Coordinates of C-alpha atoms and ligand atoms in Angstrom, one line a residue:
X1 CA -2.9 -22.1 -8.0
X2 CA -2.0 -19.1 -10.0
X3 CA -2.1 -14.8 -8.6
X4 CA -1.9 -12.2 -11.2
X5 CA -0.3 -9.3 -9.7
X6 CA -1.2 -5.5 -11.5
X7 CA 1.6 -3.3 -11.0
X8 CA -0.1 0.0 -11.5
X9 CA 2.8 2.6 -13.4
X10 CA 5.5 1.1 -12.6
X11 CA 7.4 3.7 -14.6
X12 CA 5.8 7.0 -12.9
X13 CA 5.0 5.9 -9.4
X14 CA 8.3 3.9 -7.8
X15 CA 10.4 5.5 -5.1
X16 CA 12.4 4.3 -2.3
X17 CA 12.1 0.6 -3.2
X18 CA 8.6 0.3 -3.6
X19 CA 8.7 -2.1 -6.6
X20 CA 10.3 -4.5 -4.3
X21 CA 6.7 -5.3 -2.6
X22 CA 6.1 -6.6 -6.0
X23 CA 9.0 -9.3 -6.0
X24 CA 8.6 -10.1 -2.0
X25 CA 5.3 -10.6 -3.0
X26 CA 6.0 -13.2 -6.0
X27 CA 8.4 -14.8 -3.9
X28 CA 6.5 -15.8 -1.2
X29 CA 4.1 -17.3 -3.4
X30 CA 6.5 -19.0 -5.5
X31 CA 8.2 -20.7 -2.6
X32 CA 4.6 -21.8 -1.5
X33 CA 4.3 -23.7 -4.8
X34 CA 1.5 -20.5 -6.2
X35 CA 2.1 -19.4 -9.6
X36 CA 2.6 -15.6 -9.8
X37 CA 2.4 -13.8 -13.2
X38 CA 3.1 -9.7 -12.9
X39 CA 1.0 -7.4 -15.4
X40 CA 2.6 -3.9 -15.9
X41 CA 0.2 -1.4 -16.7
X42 CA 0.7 2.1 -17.5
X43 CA -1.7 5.3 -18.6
X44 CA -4.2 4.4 -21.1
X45 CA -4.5 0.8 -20.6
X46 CA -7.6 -0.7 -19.4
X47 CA -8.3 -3.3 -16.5
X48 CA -10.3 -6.4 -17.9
X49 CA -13.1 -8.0 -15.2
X50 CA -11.6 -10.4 -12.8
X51 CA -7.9 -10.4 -14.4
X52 CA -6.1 -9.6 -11.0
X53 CA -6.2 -10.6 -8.0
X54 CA -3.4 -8.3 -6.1
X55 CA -2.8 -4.3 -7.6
X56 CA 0.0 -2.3 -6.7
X57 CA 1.2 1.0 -7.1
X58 CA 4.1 2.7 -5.1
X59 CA 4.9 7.0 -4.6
X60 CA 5.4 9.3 -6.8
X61 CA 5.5 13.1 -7.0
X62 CA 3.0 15.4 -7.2
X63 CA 3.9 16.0 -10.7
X64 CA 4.0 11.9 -11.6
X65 CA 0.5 12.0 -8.9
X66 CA -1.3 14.6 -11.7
X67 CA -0.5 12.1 -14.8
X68 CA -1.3 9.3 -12.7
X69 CA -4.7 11.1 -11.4
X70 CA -5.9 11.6 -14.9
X71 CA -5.7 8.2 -16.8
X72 CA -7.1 6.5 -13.1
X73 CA -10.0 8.8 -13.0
X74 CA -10.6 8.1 -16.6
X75 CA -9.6 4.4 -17.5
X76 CA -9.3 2.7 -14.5
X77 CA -10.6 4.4 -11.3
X78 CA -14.3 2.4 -11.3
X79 CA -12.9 -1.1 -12.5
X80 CA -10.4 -0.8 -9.0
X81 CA -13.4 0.0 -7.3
X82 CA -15.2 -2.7 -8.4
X83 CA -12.2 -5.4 -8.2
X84 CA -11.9 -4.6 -4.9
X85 CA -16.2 -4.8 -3.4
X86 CA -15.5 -8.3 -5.1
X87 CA -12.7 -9.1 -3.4
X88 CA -9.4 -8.3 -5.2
X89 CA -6.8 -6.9 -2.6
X90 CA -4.4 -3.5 -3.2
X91 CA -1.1 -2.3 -1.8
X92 CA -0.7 1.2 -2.3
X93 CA 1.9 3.5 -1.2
X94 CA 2.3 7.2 -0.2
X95 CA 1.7 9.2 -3.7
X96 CA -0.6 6.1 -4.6
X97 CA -2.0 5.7 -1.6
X98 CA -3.0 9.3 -1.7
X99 CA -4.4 8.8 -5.3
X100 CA -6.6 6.0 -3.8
X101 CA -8.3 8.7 -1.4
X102 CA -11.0 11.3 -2.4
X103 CA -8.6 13.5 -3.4
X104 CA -5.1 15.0 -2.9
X105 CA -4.4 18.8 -2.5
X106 CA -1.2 19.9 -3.1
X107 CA 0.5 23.2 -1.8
X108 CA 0.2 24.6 -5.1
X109 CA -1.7 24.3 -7.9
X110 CA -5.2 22.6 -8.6
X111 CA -6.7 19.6 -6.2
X112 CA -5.8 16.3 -7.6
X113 CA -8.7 13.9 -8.1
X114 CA -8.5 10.1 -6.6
X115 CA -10.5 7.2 -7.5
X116 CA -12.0 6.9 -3.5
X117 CA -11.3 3.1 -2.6
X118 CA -10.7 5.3 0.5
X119 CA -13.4 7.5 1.8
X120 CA -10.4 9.6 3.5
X121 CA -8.6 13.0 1.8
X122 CA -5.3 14.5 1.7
X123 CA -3.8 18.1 2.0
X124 CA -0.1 18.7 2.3
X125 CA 1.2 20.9 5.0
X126 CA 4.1 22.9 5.4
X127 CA 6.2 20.6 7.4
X128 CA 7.8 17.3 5.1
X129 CA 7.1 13.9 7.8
X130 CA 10.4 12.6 6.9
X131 CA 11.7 9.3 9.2
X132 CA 11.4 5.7 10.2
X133 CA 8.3 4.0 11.1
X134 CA 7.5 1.6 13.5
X135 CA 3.0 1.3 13.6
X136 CA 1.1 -1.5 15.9
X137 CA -1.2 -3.5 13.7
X138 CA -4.1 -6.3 13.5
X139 CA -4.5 -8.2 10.3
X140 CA -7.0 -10.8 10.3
X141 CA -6.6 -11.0 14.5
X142 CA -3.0 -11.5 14.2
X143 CA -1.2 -9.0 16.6
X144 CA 1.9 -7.5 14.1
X145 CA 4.2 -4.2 13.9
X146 CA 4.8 -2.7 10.3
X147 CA 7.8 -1.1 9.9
X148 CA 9.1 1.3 7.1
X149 CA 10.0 4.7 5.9
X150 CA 8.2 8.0 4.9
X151 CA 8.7 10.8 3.5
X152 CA 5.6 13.1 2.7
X153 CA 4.2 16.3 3.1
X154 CA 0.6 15.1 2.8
X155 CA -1.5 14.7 5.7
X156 CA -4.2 12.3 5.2
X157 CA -7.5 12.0 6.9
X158 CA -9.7 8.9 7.1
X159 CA -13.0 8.7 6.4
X160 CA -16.3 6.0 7.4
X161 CA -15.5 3.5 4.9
X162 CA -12.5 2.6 5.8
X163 CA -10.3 1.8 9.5
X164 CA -6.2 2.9 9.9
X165 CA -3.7 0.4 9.2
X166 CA -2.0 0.7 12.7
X167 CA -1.7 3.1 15.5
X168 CA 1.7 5.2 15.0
X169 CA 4.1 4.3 17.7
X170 CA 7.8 5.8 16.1
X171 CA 7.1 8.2 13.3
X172 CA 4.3 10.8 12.3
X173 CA 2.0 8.2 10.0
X174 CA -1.4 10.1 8.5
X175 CA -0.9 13.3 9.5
X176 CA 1.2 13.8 13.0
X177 CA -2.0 14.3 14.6
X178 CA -4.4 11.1 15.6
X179 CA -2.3 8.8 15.8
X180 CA -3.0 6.6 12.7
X181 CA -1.2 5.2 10.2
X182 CA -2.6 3.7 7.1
X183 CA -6.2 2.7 5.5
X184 CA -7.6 -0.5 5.1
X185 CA -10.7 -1.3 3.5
X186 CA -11.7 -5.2 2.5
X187 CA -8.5 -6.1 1.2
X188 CA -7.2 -2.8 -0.1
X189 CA -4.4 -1.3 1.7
X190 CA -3.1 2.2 1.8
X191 CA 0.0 3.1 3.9
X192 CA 2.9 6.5 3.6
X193 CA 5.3 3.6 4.4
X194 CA 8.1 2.8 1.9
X195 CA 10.9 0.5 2.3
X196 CA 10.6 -2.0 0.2
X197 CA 7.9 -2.7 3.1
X198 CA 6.7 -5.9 2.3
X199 CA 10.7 -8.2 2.8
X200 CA 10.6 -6.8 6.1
X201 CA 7.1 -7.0 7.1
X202 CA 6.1 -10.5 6.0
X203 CA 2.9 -10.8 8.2
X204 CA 1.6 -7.5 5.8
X205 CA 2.5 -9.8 2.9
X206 CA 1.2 -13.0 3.7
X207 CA -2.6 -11.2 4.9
X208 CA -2.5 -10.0 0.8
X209 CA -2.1 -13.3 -0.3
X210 CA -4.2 -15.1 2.1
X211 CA -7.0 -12.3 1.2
X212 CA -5.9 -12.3 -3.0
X213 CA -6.5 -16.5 -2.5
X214 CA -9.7 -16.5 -0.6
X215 CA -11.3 -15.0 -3.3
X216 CA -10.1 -17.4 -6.2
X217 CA -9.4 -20.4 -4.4
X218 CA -12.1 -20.6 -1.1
X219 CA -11.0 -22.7 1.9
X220 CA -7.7 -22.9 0.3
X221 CA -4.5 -22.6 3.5
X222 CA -1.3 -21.4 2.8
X223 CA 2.1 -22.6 4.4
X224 CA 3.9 -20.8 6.7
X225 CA 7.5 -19.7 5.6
X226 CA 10.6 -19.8 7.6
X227 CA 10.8 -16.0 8.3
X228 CA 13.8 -16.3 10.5
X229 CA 15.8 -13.4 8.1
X230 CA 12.5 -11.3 7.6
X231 CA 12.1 -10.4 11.2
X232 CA 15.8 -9.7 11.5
X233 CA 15.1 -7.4 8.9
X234 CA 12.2 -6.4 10.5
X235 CA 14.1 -6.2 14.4
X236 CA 16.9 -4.1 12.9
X237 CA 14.5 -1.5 11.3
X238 CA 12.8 -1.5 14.7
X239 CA 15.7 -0.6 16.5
X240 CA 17.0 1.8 13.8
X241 CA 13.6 3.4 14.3
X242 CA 14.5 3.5 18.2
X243 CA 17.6 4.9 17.5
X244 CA 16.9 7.8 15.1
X245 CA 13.6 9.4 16.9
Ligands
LIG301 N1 3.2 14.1 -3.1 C1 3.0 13.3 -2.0 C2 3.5 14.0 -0.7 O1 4.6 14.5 -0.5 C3 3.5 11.9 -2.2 C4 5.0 11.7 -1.9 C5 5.5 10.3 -2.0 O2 4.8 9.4 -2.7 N2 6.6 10.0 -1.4 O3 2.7 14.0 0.2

């Protein structure tokens, strides 16, 4: 079995860890026997049918967000779109979360265009939602918590198409105001949390695999891992999360 991972700008859009969801990711299939080959792809480069079965692409600024915005709308926006109705799966994160929305409007300066995966918006507000995370979660009917980090001004509302992540139990999530944290639609998720996320929240990282596989290899189980360290990990941040709210 062999996963193609597509690391959207890896350069521009990659704060607080996120390119560590990339390597949990390849790890966890590699130690299940699954080949994993990572694709870098940056502004101007195009996104052949079928080559991927797992994008990613992590924060950035709103400065990194308007570059970003441009070559997505233009060169890549529609194939995502149309990965993902045929079953590819995403991880995006804060700035690219936002950039896989309807649209993101800064505090200044023009509204910045997404590629709407998401049906939901974003407008940043005064306030910065700066903390730890701690969100209560469903994937696939398995009961989890997500833990992580954010650190946005943003506030992000959802839309038809798509259901929250979580519910936000520690930490402000969307927009401090309903309660949610996250998008998910088919297998494309959208969260503000950071981290890496994905070494601590291994339940998160198996559902993209399990989803990433169903399409390109039906039927096809995967083994569970001995998590033991990972929900240390994942205990300690909940705890830190405890601690500092
Ligand atoms: N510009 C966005 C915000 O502050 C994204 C920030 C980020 O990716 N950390 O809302």
């Amino acid at each position: 079995m062999r996963l193609v991972i597509c690391h959207l700008y890896p350069d521009l859009m990659n704060i607080y860890g996120d390119r560590g969801n990339v390597i949990a990711l390849a790890k966890r299939c590699a130690w299940r026997g699954i080949d994993v080959a990572i694709k870098n792809l940056g502004l101007g480069d195009r996104i052949s049918p079928g080559a991927y079965d797992i994008f990613f692409m992590g924060g950035g600024q709103d400065r990194e967000q308007i570059m970003v915005s441009h070559d997505l709308c233009e060169t890549k926006g529609e194939s995502i779109k149309r990965e993902i109705e045929e079953g590819a799966c995403a991880l995006v994160i804060c700035g690219g979360y936002q950039l896989f929305g309807k649209f993101y409007r800064p505090a200044e300066g023009k509204e910045i265009p997404g590629i709407g995966v998401f049906d939901g918006y974003t407008i940043a507000g005064k306030k910065r939602f700066i903390g730890n995370v701690v969100i209560e979660s469903c994937l696939e009917g398995r009961r989890t918590t997500i833990v992580g980090f954010e650190n946005h001004s943003g506030r992000t509302y959802l839309g038809k198409k798509e259901r929250p992540l979580g519910k936000t139990i520690l930490g402000y999530g969307n927009n401090g105001e309903d309660k949610t944290e996250g998008a998910i639609y088919l297998g494309a998720v959208g969260t503000y949390l950071h981290g890496s996320l994905l070494p601590k929240n291994p339940a998160l990282a198996d559902f993209l695999i399990r989803k990433a596989l169903k399409r390109k290899y039906p039927g096809q189980q995967i083994a569970e891992l001995d998590d033991e360290i990972e929900y240390l990990a994942h205990e300690h941040a909940i705890k830190r999360a405890k601690r500092t709210h």
